[in-house]
Coordinates of C-alpha atoms and ligand atoms in Angstrom, one line a residue:
M1 CA -22.3 9.4 4.0
R2 CA -20.6 8.1 7.1
L3 CA -22.0 4.7 7.9
I4 CA -20.5 4.1 11.2
S5 CA -19.5 6.6 13.7
T6 CA -15.9 7.7 13.4
L7 CA -13.6 5.1 14.8
A8 CA -11.6 7.8 16.5
A9 CA -14.6 8.4 18.7
A10 CA -15.0 4.7 19.5
P11 CA -14.1 3.7 23.1
G12 CA -10.9 1.9 22.3
F13 CA -9.5 4.9 20.6
A14 CA -9.4 7.0 23.7
A15 CA -5.6 7.6 23.8
A16 CA -3.6 7.9 27.0
S17 CA -1.5 11.0 26.4
S18 CA 1.6 9.1 27.3
I19 CA 2.6 5.5 26.9
L20 CA 5.9 3.9 28.0
F21 CA 7.1 0.7 26.4
R22 CA 9.6 -0.8 28.8
G23 CA 11.8 -3.9 28.9
G24 CA 11.8 -5.2 25.4
T25 CA 13.9 -5.1 22.3
I26 CA 13.6 -2.0 20.2
I27 CA 14.5 -1.6 16.6
A28 CA 15.4 2.1 16.8
F29 CA 17.0 4.3 14.1
D30 CA 20.1 6.3 14.6
N31 CA 19.7 9.6 12.7
A32 CA 23.4 10.3 12.8
T33 CA 24.5 7.1 11.1
E34 CA 21.2 6.6 9.2
S35 CA 21.1 3.0 10.3
L36 CA 19.1 0.6 12.5
Q37 CA 20.1 0.4 16.1
V38 CA 19.0 -2.5 18.3
I39 CA 18.3 -1.6 21.9
R40 CA 17.8 -4.4 24.4
G41 CA 15.9 -3.8 27.6
G42 CA 15.3 -0.2 26.7
S43 CA 12.3 2.2 26.8
V44 CA 10.3 4.1 24.3
L45 CA 8.1 6.9 25.6
V46 CA 5.3 8.1 23.5
T47 CA 3.7 11.5 24.2
D48 CA 0.6 12.2 22.2
D49 CA 1.4 11.5 18.6
R50 CA 5.3 11.5 18.9
I51 CA 8.1 9.4 20.2
T52 CA 9.6 11.6 22.9
T53 CA 12.2 9.4 24.5
V54 CA 14.2 6.4 23.2
S55 CA 16.4 5.1 26.0
E56 CA 18.8 2.2 26.4
T57 CA 17.6 1.8 30.0
A58 CA 14.4 1.4 31.8
I59 CA 13.2 4.9 32.6
S60 CA 10.7 5.9 35.2
V61 CA 7.7 8.1 34.5
S62 CA 5.0 9.9 36.3
N63 CA 2.0 7.9 37.3
D64 CA -0.4 9.2 34.6
T65 CA 1.7 7.4 31.9
E66 CA 0.5 4.1 30.8
V67 CA 3.3 1.6 31.2
V68 CA 3.4 -1.4 28.9
D69 CA 5.8 -4.2 29.8
I70 CA 7.3 -5.5 26.5
T71 CA 9.8 -7.9 28.0
G72 CA 10.7 -10.6 25.4
K73 CA 8.9 -8.7 22.7
I74 CA 10.1 -6.6 19.8
L75 CA 9.0 -3.0 19.2
A76 CA 9.4 -2.0 15.6
P77 CA 8.4 0.9 13.4
G78 CA 5.1 0.4 11.5
Q79 CA 5.5 -0.7 7.9
I80 CA 4.8 1.6 5.0
N81 CA 2.9 0.3 2.0
T82 CA 3.4 2.7 -1.0
H83 CA 1.0 1.2 -3.4
F84 CA -2.6 0.0 -2.7
H85 CA -6.1 0.1 -3.9
G86 CA -8.1 -0.3 -0.7
W87 CA -11.5 -0.2 -2.3
Q88 CA -11.0 -3.6 -4.0
T89 CA -11.3 -5.7 -0.8
A90 CA -14.9 -6.7 -1.8
F91 CA -13.4 -8.8 -4.7
K92 CA -11.4 -11.0 -2.3
T93 CA -10.4 -14.4 -3.8
L94 CA -12.2 -13.7 -7.1
G95 CA -8.9 -13.0 -8.9
S96 CA -6.7 -15.9 -7.7
N97 CA -5.8 -16.8 -11.3
T98 CA -6.6 -13.6 -13.0
S99 CA -4.3 -11.9 -15.6
L100 CA -3.7 -8.2 -16.1
V101 CA -5.6 -8.4 -19.4
E102 CA -8.6 -9.9 -17.6
Y103 CA -8.2 -7.5 -14.6
F104 CA -8.6 -4.4 -16.7
G105 CA -11.9 -5.6 -18.1
R106 CA -13.3 -6.9 -14.8
Y107 CA -11.8 -5.4 -11.7
G108 CA -10.1 -2.2 -12.8
E109 CA -11.1 1.4 -12.3
Y110 CA -13.1 1.6 -15.5
A111 CA -14.7 -1.9 -15.5
A112 CA -15.7 -1.7 -11.9
A113 CA -17.4 1.7 -12.1
G114 CA -21.1 1.2 -11.3
L115 CA -20.4 -2.0 -9.5
L116 CA -19.9 -0.4 -6.1
N117 CA -22.0 2.3 -4.7
A118 CA -20.7 4.8 -2.1
E119 CA -21.6 2.6 0.8
D120 CA -19.8 -0.4 -0.8
V121 CA -16.7 1.8 -1.4
Y122 CA -16.8 2.9 2.2
L123 CA -17.0 -0.6 3.6
S124 CA -14.5 -2.1 1.2
Q125 CA -11.9 0.7 1.7
L126 CA -12.2 0.5 5.4
A127 CA -12.0 -3.3 5.4
G128 CA -8.8 -3.1 3.3
V129 CA -7.1 -0.5 5.5
L130 CA -8.0 -2.4 8.7
E131 CA -6.7 -5.6 7.1
S132 CA -3.4 -3.7 6.5
V133 CA -3.3 -2.3 10.1
N134 CA -3.9 -5.8 11.5
G135 CA -0.9 -6.9 9.5
G136 CA 1.4 -4.2 10.9
V137 CA 1.0 -1.5 8.2
T138 CA 0.7 2.0 9.6
T139 CA 1.1 4.1 6.5
I140 CA -0.5 3.5 3.1
L141 CA -0.2 5.4 -0.1
D142 CA -3.5 4.5 -1.7
H143 CA -3.9 5.0 -5.4
A144 CA -7.7 5.6 -5.0
H145 CA -9.2 5.0 -8.4
H146 CA -12.7 4.5 -7.1
T147 CA -13.4 8.2 -7.9
W148 CA -16.5 7.5 -10.0
D149 CA -18.7 10.3 -8.8
N150 CA -18.8 12.8 -5.9
E151 CA -20.3 10.2 -3.5
T152 CA -17.9 7.3 -4.1
S153 CA -14.9 9.6 -3.9
E154 CA -16.0 11.0 -0.6
A155 CA -16.8 7.6 0.7
G156 CA -13.3 6.3 0.2
L157 CA -11.8 9.4 1.8
Q158 CA -14.1 9.1 4.7
A159 CA -13.2 5.4 5.2
S160 CA -9.5 6.3 5.2
V161 CA -10.0 9.0 7.7
D162 CA -12.2 6.7 9.9
S163 CA -9.6 3.9 9.9
G164 CA -7.2 5.9 12.1
A165 CA -4.3 4.8 9.9
R166 CA -1.9 7.1 8.1
V167 CA -3.5 6.8 4.7
Y168 CA -2.2 9.1 1.9
W169 CA -5.5 8.8 0.0
A170 CA -4.6 9.7 -3.6
Y171 CA -7.6 11.0 -5.5
T172 CA -7.4 9.6 -9.0
F173 CA -8.1 11.8 -12.0
H174 CA -9.4 9.7 -14.9
N175 CA -12.2 10.0 -17.4
I176 CA -15.0 7.6 -16.4
T177 CA -17.2 7.1 -19.4
T178 CA -18.3 3.5 -18.7
I179 CA -21.2 4.8 -16.6
E180 CA -23.9 7.4 -16.8
P181 CA -23.5 10.2 -15.9
N182 CA -19.9 10.3 -17.1
F183 CA -17.5 11.6 -14.5
L184 CA -14.6 13.4 -16.3
V185 CA -11.4 15.0 -15.1
Q186 CA -13.0 18.4 -15.3
D187 CA -15.8 17.2 -12.9
Q188 CA -13.1 15.7 -10.7
L189 CA -11.2 18.9 -10.4
A190 CA -14.2 20.5 -8.7
N191 CA -14.8 17.4 -6.6
F192 CA -11.2 17.3 -5.5
R193 CA -11.3 21.0 -4.5
S194 CA -14.4 20.4 -2.4
L195 CA -12.9 17.4 -0.6
A196 CA -9.6 19.0 -0.1
S197 CA -11.1 22.1 1.4
N198 CA -13.6 20.3 3.7
A199 CA -12.5 20.7 7.3
S200 CA -14.2 17.6 8.4
F201 CA -11.5 15.5 6.7
K202 CA -8.7 17.2 8.7
G203 CA -7.3 16.3 12.0
S204 CA -6.7 12.6 11.4
P205 CA -3.5 11.0 10.1
A206 CA -5.1 10.6 6.7
E207 CA -4.2 13.1 4.0
I208 CA -5.5 13.8 0.5
S209 CA -3.0 13.2 -2.3
I210 CA -3.2 12.8 -6.0
A211 CA -2.9 9.8 -8.5
Y212 CA -2.7 10.3 -12.2
D213 CA -1.8 7.9 -15.0
A214 CA -2.0 10.0 -18.1
F215 CA 1.3 11.9 -18.2
T216 CA 2.6 10.2 -21.4
N217 CA 1.3 11.9 -24.5
G218 CA -1.0 13.7 -22.0
N219 CA -3.3 16.6 -22.3
L220 CA -1.0 19.5 -21.2
G221 CA -3.8 21.7 -20.0
E222 CA -5.2 18.9 -17.9
I223 CA -1.8 18.1 -16.4
R224 CA -1.2 21.8 -15.6
A225 CA -4.6 22.1 -13.9
I226 CA -3.9 19.1 -11.7
M227 CA -0.4 20.3 -10.8
D228 CA -1.8 23.7 -10.0
L229 CA -4.3 22.1 -7.7
A230 CA -1.6 20.0 -6.1
E231 CA 0.4 23.1 -5.4
E232 CA -2.6 25.1 -4.2
F233 CA -3.6 22.5 -1.7
N234 CA 0.0 21.6 -0.8
I235 CA -0.5 17.9 -1.7
P236 CA 2.1 15.7 0.0
V237 CA 2.7 13.2 -2.9
I238 CA 1.6 12.3 -6.4
T239 CA 1.6 8.7 -7.5
T240 CA 1.4 7.2 -10.9
H241 CA 1.5 3.7 -12.5
H242 CA 4.7 3.2 -14.4
V243 CA 5.3 0.0 -16.3
E244 CA 7.4 0.1 -19.4
G245 CA 8.6 -2.6 -21.6
P246 CA 5.7 -4.3 -23.3
W247 CA 3.2 -2.9 -20.8
P248 CA 1.1 0.2 -21.6
L249 CA 1.4 2.5 -18.5
E250 CA 4.5 4.5 -19.3
N251 CA 4.5 7.5 -17.0
S252 CA 8.3 7.3 -16.9
P253 CA 10.8 9.6 -15.1
E254 CA 11.8 10.7 -18.6
T255 CA 8.2 11.8 -19.3
L256 CA 7.9 13.6 -16.0
L257 CA 11.2 15.4 -16.7
S258 CA 10.0 16.5 -20.1
L259 CA 6.9 18.0 -18.4
N260 CA 9.2 19.8 -15.9
L261 CA 7.6 18.0 -13.0
L262 CA 10.6 16.4 -11.4
N263 CA 12.1 19.5 -9.9
R264 CA 8.9 20.8 -8.2
S265 CA 8.5 20.5 -4.4
I266 CA 6.1 17.5 -4.6
P267 CA 7.5 14.0 -4.5
F268 CA 6.4 11.4 -7.0
V269 CA 6.0 7.7 -6.2
L270 CA 6.1 5.6 -9.3
S271 CA 4.4 2.2 -8.8
H272 CA 6.1 -0.9 -10.2
S273 CA 8.6 0.8 -12.5
S274 CA 9.3 -2.6 -14.1
F275 CA 11.6 -2.0 -17.1
I276 CA 12.8 1.4 -15.8
T277 CA 15.7 2.5 -17.9
P278 CA 19.2 3.5 -16.5
R279 CA 18.4 7.1 -17.4
G280 CA 15.1 6.9 -15.6
A281 CA 16.8 5.5 -12.5
E282 CA 19.4 8.3 -12.6
L283 CA 16.6 10.9 -12.9
L284 CA 14.9 9.5 -9.7
R285 CA 18.2 9.7 -7.9
S286 CA 19.1 13.2 -9.0
H287 CA 15.6 14.5 -8.2
N288 CA 14.9 12.3 -5.2
H289 CA 11.8 10.4 -6.3
Y290 CA 11.0 6.8 -5.4
I291 CA 9.5 3.7 -7.0
S292 CA 7.2 1.3 -5.3
I293 CA 8.1 -2.3 -5.9
T294 CA 5.0 -4.6 -5.4
P295 CA 6.6 -8.0 -5.5
E296 CA 3.6 -10.3 -5.3
S297 CA 1.7 -8.2 -7.8
E298 CA 4.5 -8.2 -10.3
F299 CA 4.7 -12.0 -10.0
H300 CA 0.9 -12.5 -10.1
Y301 CA 0.3 -10.3 -13.1
G302 CA 3.5 -10.8 -14.9
H303 CA 5.0 -7.3 -15.0
T304 CA 8.0 -9.0 -13.4
H305 CA 11.0 -7.0 -12.1
P306 CA 13.9 -7.3 -14.5
T307 CA 15.8 -4.3 -13.2
S308 CA 14.1 -3.2 -9.9
H309 CA 17.1 -4.7 -7.9
L310 CA 19.3 -2.0 -9.5
I311 CA 17.4 0.9 -8.0
Q312 CA 16.7 -0.2 -4.5
D313 CA 18.3 3.0 -3.1
Q314 CA 15.3 4.9 -4.4
A315 CA 12.8 2.1 -3.8
T316 CA 10.0 1.3 -1.4
I317 CA 7.8 -1.7 -1.1
G318 CA 4.1 -1.8 -1.8
V319 CA 1.2 -4.3 -2.0
D320 CA -1.2 -3.3 -5.0
T321 CA -4.4 -5.3 -5.6
H322 CA -4.7 -7.1 -2.3
F323 CA -8.0 -8.8 -3.3
T324 CA -5.8 -11.3 -5.2
F325 CA -3.1 -11.8 -2.5
S326 CA -1.7 -10.7 0.8
A327 CA -2.2 -7.1 2.1
D328 CA 0.6 -7.3 4.6
M329 CA 4.0 -5.9 4.0
L330 CA 5.7 -8.7 5.8
T331 CA 4.9 -11.1 3.0
Q332 CA 5.8 -8.5 0.4
T333 CA 9.1 -7.7 2.0
R334 CA 10.1 -11.3 2.4
L335 CA 9.2 -12.0 -1.2
W336 CA 11.2 -9.1 -2.4
L337 CA 14.3 -10.0 -0.4
Q338 CA 14.4 -13.5 -1.8
T339 CA 13.6 -12.3 -5.3
A340 CA 16.5 -9.9 -5.3
R341 CA 18.7 -12.6 -3.9
R342 CA 17.7 -15.0 -6.6
T343 CA 18.3 -12.4 -9.3
L344 CA 21.8 -11.6 -8.1
Y345 CA 22.7 -15.2 -7.4
S346 CA 21.7 -16.1 -11.0
E347 CA 24.2 -13.7 -12.4
V348 CA 27.0 -15.6 -10.7
L349 CA 25.6 -19.0 -11.6
Q350 CA 25.4 -17.9 -15.2
R351 CA 29.1 -17.3 -15.2
W352 CA 29.4 -20.9 -13.9
E353 CA 30.7 -19.6 -10.6
I354 CA 29.7 -20.3 -7.0
P355 CA 28.5 -17.2 -5.0
V356 CA 30.5 -16.7 -1.8
N357 CA 28.3 -14.0 -0.2
N358 CA 24.6 -13.2 0.1
P359 CA 23.7 -10.2 -2.0
M360 CA 20.9 -8.7 0.1
S361 CA 20.5 -8.5 3.9
V362 CA 17.4 -8.5 6.2
N363 CA 18.5 -5.0 7.3
Q364 CA 18.1 -3.7 3.8
A365 CA 14.7 -5.4 3.4
F366 CA 13.6 -3.9 6.7
L367 CA 14.7 -0.4 5.7
M368 CA 12.9 -0.6 2.4
S369 CA 9.6 -1.5 4.0
T370 CA 9.9 1.2 6.7
R371 CA 12.4 4.1 6.4
N372 CA 12.4 4.2 2.6
G373 CA 8.6 4.5 2.6
G374 CA 8.9 7.5 4.8
L375 CA 11.6 9.1 2.6
S376 CA 9.5 8.5 -0.5
L377 CA 6.9 10.8 1.1
R378 CA 9.6 13.1 2.2
R379 CA 8.8 12.3 5.8
N380 CA 11.9 12.0 7.9
D381 CA 9.7 11.2 10.9
L382 CA 8.0 8.1 9.5
G383 CA 9.2 4.5 9.4
I384 CA 11.6 4.9 12.2
I385 CA 11.8 4.7 16.0
A386 CA 13.7 7.9 17.0
E387 CA 13.1 10.8 19.3
G388 CA 10.8 13.3 17.4
A389 CA 9.4 10.7 15.0
K390 CA 5.7 9.9 14.7
A391 CA 4.5 7.2 17.1
D392 CA 3.6 4.7 14.4
L393 CA 4.6 1.4 16.1
V394 CA 4.2 -2.3 15.9
L395 CA 4.7 -4.6 18.8
W396 CA 5.7 -8.2 17.8
N397 CA 5.0 -10.9 20.3
A398 CA 8.4 -12.6 20.0
K399 CA 8.0 -14.0 23.5
D400 CA 5.1 -16.5 22.9
S401 CA 5.3 -17.2 19.2
P402 CA 6.5 -20.7 18.3
S403 CA 7.9 -19.3 15.1
L404 CA 10.2 -17.0 16.9
L405 CA 11.4 -19.2 19.7
G406 CA 15.2 -18.8 20.0
W407 CA 15.5 -15.5 18.1
N408 CA 18.5 -13.3 18.7
D409 CA 18.5 -10.7 15.8
P410 CA 15.1 -8.9 16.0
V411 CA 15.4 -7.7 12.4
A412 CA 15.9 -11.3 11.1
A413 CA 13.2 -12.5 13.4
I414 CA 10.6 -10.2 11.8
V415 CA 11.8 -10.3 8.2
L416 CA 12.3 -14.0 7.9
H417 CA 10.5 -15.8 10.7
A418 CA 7.5 -13.9 12.0
S419 CA 3.9 -14.0 10.7
V420 CA 1.1 -11.5 10.9
G421 CA -0.3 -13.5 13.7
D422 CA 2.6 -12.5 15.9
I423 CA 1.6 -8.8 15.8
E424 CA 0.3 -8.0 19.2
A425 CA -0.3 -4.3 18.9
V426 CA -0.3 -1.5 16.3
L427 CA -0.3 2.3 17.1
V428 CA -0.6 5.2 14.7
D429 CA -0.1 8.7 16.0
G430 CA 0.3 7.2 19.4
K431 CA -3.2 5.7 19.3
W432 CA -3.8 2.0 19.6
L433 CA -5.4 0.6 16.5
K434 CA -4.6 -3.0 17.4
R435 CA -4.1 -4.3 20.9
D436 CA -3.8 -7.7 22.5
G437 CA -3.9 -9.2 19.0
K438 CA -7.2 -7.6 18.1
L439 CA -8.2 -4.5 16.1
V440 CA -9.3 -1.9 18.7
M441 CA -13.0 -1.8 17.7
E442 CA -14.1 -4.2 20.4
G443 CA -17.7 -5.3 19.7
Y444 CA -17.7 -2.8 17.0
Y445 CA -15.6 -4.7 14.4
G446 CA -18.2 -7.5 14.4
E447 CA -20.9 -5.1 13.4
F448 CA -18.7 -3.5 10.7
K449 CA -17.8 -7.0 9.5
E450 CA -21.4 -8.0 8.9
R451 CA -22.1 -4.9 6.8
F452 CA -19.0 -5.4 4.8
L453 CA -19.8 -9.1 4.2
Q454 CA -23.3 -8.2 2.9
S455 CA -21.9 -5.6 0.6
A456 CA -19.1 -7.9 -0.7
R457 CA -21.6 -10.7 -1.3
R458 CA -23.8 -8.5 -3.4
I459 CA -20.8 -7.4 -5.5
Q460 CA -19.4 -10.9 -5.8
N461 CA -22.8 -12.3 -6.8
R462 CA -22.9 -9.9 -9.7
L463 CA -19.3 -10.7 -10.7
V464 CA -19.4 -14.4 -10.6
V465 CA -22.3 -14.6 -13.0
T466 CA -20.7 -12.1 -15.4
P467 CA -18.5 -13.9 -17.9
A468 CA -15.0 -12.5 -18.2
V469 CA -14.3 -10.8 -21.5
V470 CA -10.8 -11.7 -22.4
P471 CA -9.2 -11.0 -25.8
A472 CA -8.2 -14.0 -27.9
V473 CA -4.7 -15.2 -28.4
G474 CA -3.3 -13.4 -31.4
E475 CA -5.6 -10.4 -31.1
E476 CA -4.1 -6.9 -30.7
W477 CA -4.2 -5.4 -27.3
I478 CA -4.9 -1.7 -26.2
N479 CA -1.2 -0.8 -26.8
G480 CA -0.9 -2.6 -30.2
L481 CA 0.9 -5.6 -28.9
V482 CA -0.3 -9.1 -29.5
I483 CA -2.1 -11.2 -26.9
G484 CA -0.1 -14.3 -26.1
E485 CA -0.6 -17.4 -24.0
A486 CA 1.4 -18.6 -21.0
A487 CA 2.0 -22.3 -20.8
E488 CA -0.2 -23.6 -18.0
V489 CA 1.5 -26.0 -15.7
D490 CA 0.4 -29.6 -15.1
A491 CA 0.3 -30.3 -11.4
K492 CA -1.5 -33.6 -11.5
R493 CA -0.2 -37.1 -12.2
G494 CA -1.9 -38.8 -15.0
E495 CA -4.9 -37.2 -16.8
G496 CA -5.8 -33.6 -16.3
T497 CA -3.6 -30.8 -15.0
G498 CA -5.3 -30.0 -11.7
Y499 CA -6.1 -26.4 -12.8
G500 CA -9.7 -26.7 -11.6
R501 CA -12.8 -24.7 -12.3
G502 CA -12.3 -22.3 -9.5
F503 CA -14.5 -22.2 -6.4
L504 CA -16.7 -19.2 -7.1
G505 CA -20.5 -19.3 -6.7
V506 CA -23.4 -17.1 -5.9
N507 CA -23.8 -16.5 -2.1
G508 CA -20.5 -18.3 -1.6
T509 CA -21.7 -21.6 -2.8
Q510 CA -19.5 -23.9 -4.9
G511 CA -19.5 -22.5 -8.5
Ligands
NAG601 C1 0.0 10.1 41.1 O1 0.4 11.5 40.9 C2 -0.4 12.4 41.7 C3 0.0 13.8 41.2 O2 1.2 13.8 40.7 C4 -0.2 12.2 43.2 O3 -1.0 13.0 43.9 C5 -0.6 10.7 43.5 O4 -0.3 10.5 44.8 C6 0.2 9.8 42.6 N1 -0.3 8.4 42.9 C7 0.5 7.4 43.1 C8 -0.2 6.1 43.3 O5 1.6 7.5 43.1
NAG602 C1 -9.6 12.9 -20.3 O1 -10.2 13.3 -21.5 C2 -9.6 14.4 -22.2 C3 -10.5 14.7 -23.4 O2 -10.6 13.7 -24.2 C4 -8.2 14.0 -22.6 O3 -7.6 15.1 -23.2 C5 -7.4 13.7 -21.3 O4 -6.1 13.2 -21.6 C6 -8.1 12.5 -20.6 N1 -7.5 12.3 -19.3 C7 -7.2 11.1 -18.8 C8 -6.6 11.1 -17.5 O5 -7.3 10.1 -19.4
NAG603 C1 -20.0 17.3 -7.4 O1 -19.3 18.2 -6.6 C2 -18.9 19.4 -7.2 C3 -18.0 20.2 -6.2 O2 -18.7 20.4 -5.0 C4 -20.1 20.2 -7.6 O3 -19.7 21.4 -8.3 C5 -20.9 19.3 -8.5 O4 -22.2 19.9 -8.9 C6 -21.2 18.0 -7.9 N1 -21.9 17.1 -8.8 C7 -23.0 16.6 -8.7 C8 -23.6 15.7 -9.7 O5 -23.7 16.8 -7.6
NAG604 C1 -17.8 17.9 4.3 O1 -17.8 16.5 4.6 C2 -18.8 16.1 5.3 C3 -18.6 14.6 5.6 O2 -17.6 14.4 6.4 C4 -20.1 16.3 4.6 O3 -21.2 15.9 5.5 C5 -20.3 17.8 4.3 O4 -21.4 18.0 3.5 C6 -19.0 18.2 3.5 N1 -19.1 19.7 3.3 C7 -19.0 20.2 2.1 C8 -19.1 21.7 2.0 O5 -18.9 19.5 1.1
NAG605 C1 12.5 23.0 -13.4 O1 13.3 22.8 -14.6 C2 12.8 23.6 -15.7 C3 13.7 23.2 -16.9 O2 15.0 23.3 -16.5 C4 12.8 25.0 -15.4 O3 12.2 25.7 -16.5 C5 11.9 25.3 -14.2 O4 12.0 26.6 -13.8 C6 12.4 24.5 -13.0 N1 11.4 24.6 -11.9 C7 11.8 24.7 -10.6 C8 10.7 24.8 -9.6 O5 12.9 24.7 -10.3
NAG606 C1 15.8 12.2 14.3 O1 14.9 12.4 13.2 C2 13.6 12.9 13.5 C3 12.8 13.0 12.3 O2 13.4 14.0 11.5 C4 13.8 14.3 14.2 O3 12.5 14.8 14.5 C5 14.6 14.1 15.4 O4 14.9 15.4 15.9 C6 16.0 13.4 15.1 N1 16.6 13.1 16.3 C7 17.8 13.3 16.6 C8 18.3 12.8 17.9 O5 18.6 13.8 15.8
NAG607 C1 -9.1 -18.8 -14.0 O1 -9.6 -20.1 -13.9 C2 -10.9 -20.4 -14.2 C3 -11.2 -21.8 -13.9 O2 -10.3 -22.6 -14.7 C4 -11.2 -20.0 -15.6 O3 -12.6 -20.1 -15.9 C5 -10.7 -18.6 -15.9 O4 -10.8 -18.3 -17.3 C6 -9.3 -18.4 -15.5 N1 -8.9 -17.0 -15.6 C7 -7.8 -16.7 -16.3 C8 -7.6 -15.2 -16.4 O5 -7.1 -17.4 -16.8
NAG608 C1 -28.4 -15.2 -2.2 O1 -28.7 -14.7 -0.9 C2 -29.7 -13.7 -0.9 C3 -29.8 -13.1 0.5 O2 -29.8 -14.1 1.5 C4 -31.0 -14.2 -1.4 O3 -32.0 -13.2 -1.4 C5 -30.8 -14.8 -2.8 O4 -31.9 -15.4 -3.2 C6 -29.6 -15.8 -2.8 N1 -29.3 -16.1 -4.2 C7 -29.2 -17.4 -4.6 C8 -29.0 -17.6 -6.1 O5 -29.2 -18.3 -3.8

């Protein structure tokens, strides 16, 4: 099924076995104090896939080590996105004003079955992961719900492997009955087994994981079969959508506890966890499982985050459906930081008092998008720059960027001032995936891009002529709640609101 030769075999991927970064500012991590440690004018030595030396001085090395002068620049750990659906890249810009209700019927795992073939999934997944890498993401927990048949499943895994990124590709078990032939959980158990035992998917940073959304009132036999498979194949993580309150994807910590799943060796990452209860939060703490806050998604679709700021010690940051918004973690991290600040400031203002302090720091935001992501996967060696950690690194060009002129604190420079355009290089497992501001595919990305664009155009052409099926206001939704309407804003002086018709047409013409 592979459509392009493995990226790892492409010329740019040939890794020097040792790379020395010398002369810049390093955002290192001190294991002893569990905190960030800024080193100026230091060195980081990478040997194969690991960081072997972090030094406060310029060190010298043997002449077969590639030396990279990073004077004036910032070397930081790669960011970790703990919630993603890479296959959806082909829908880009189609959902700019979509709602969750419309999403389920148009872009979701059931509605989109049959819309993408295996080649489309491959291209879309690879495009999404590469977009992330370009934006400084080195690890992704991908809730891969494009598992519609054996071929589409394999295609998404293959793309994740070929990307060179550290993708925890979480095979989704779900009953696909919207297409013929149906593809049911029982079929998927066999498909999963075959993919997880296939040696050709090993040896890259990508790993097979599991996603499952039917824990609540679930089929106990099915849950047991999936958990047995997870244990048999030593799956690194299980992820599930968890949105309580008025939303229908419960999968709460309380439910996982009742199924005796919280005390097994496999970590859970619960995406969103909007409306988590105090008891749920306590269960995550006592059993060490994490949530993935996806700030932009929770704004865009309206899950909101009424209590997420209260569980940031067990929280990571994620992206979610990047076809509707940014795939980079910088944007998400910044949004989350300012959201948490606004929430906590509001509490003071509501008491008619004036806040004296700032409730959340850039350090905390940085840790959530790096170190906490690693911890959520029970990987002490991800999301940090420390001796022994994986060489998953991002080099920020803080020397030449007009946005960063005058920076002093490198963490503040990244979290609040930088943009994705300032990312000069990205390494995963000590291999360059981006260098000199470009993805390391050289002429190759151009070819890939053309194939992706043709595939995306085909898919979009079908979607833009398919009318959205949205339930009417007052109708009952899938979970028995009533469909309501949000007040639309008026952004235009005089007549009309400026909402617009949208700019969607066949072959990219104006719709
Ligand atoms: C590089 O190292 C090799 C072997 O250690 C040595 O023979 C060679 O002279 C060195 N070259 C330079 C330019 O230092
Ligand atoms: C799949 O279908 C079976 C049989 O109807 C059901 O018991 C099970 O809960 C379903 N699983 C999911 C993930 O929806
Ligand atoms: C899908 O793969 C599984 C596992 O290899 C196999 O048992 C099954 O027959 C395949 N299904 C189809 C339709 O080829
Ligand atoms: C293993 O995966 C490769 C694709 O990478 C595929 O060509 C091969 O058929 C698979 N083997 C099995 C036994 O499914
Ligand atoms: C998890 O907790 C349940 C209920 O207390 C217990 O029955 C089970 O043996 C525990 N499992 C492990 C792996 O500790
Ligand atoms: C820091 O943590 C990493 C990851 O666990 C570990 O490999 C390394 O040995 C630790 N380094 C020190 C200096 O303790
Ligand atoms: C998005 O906007 C377009 C143009 O106004 C409209 O046709 C469509 O129904 C809107 N979608 C939603 C979910 O509101
Ligand atoms: C869209 O582009 C394709 C490929 O160029 C072409 O075959 C098709 O006729 C175009 N469709 C429309 C409606 O313009």
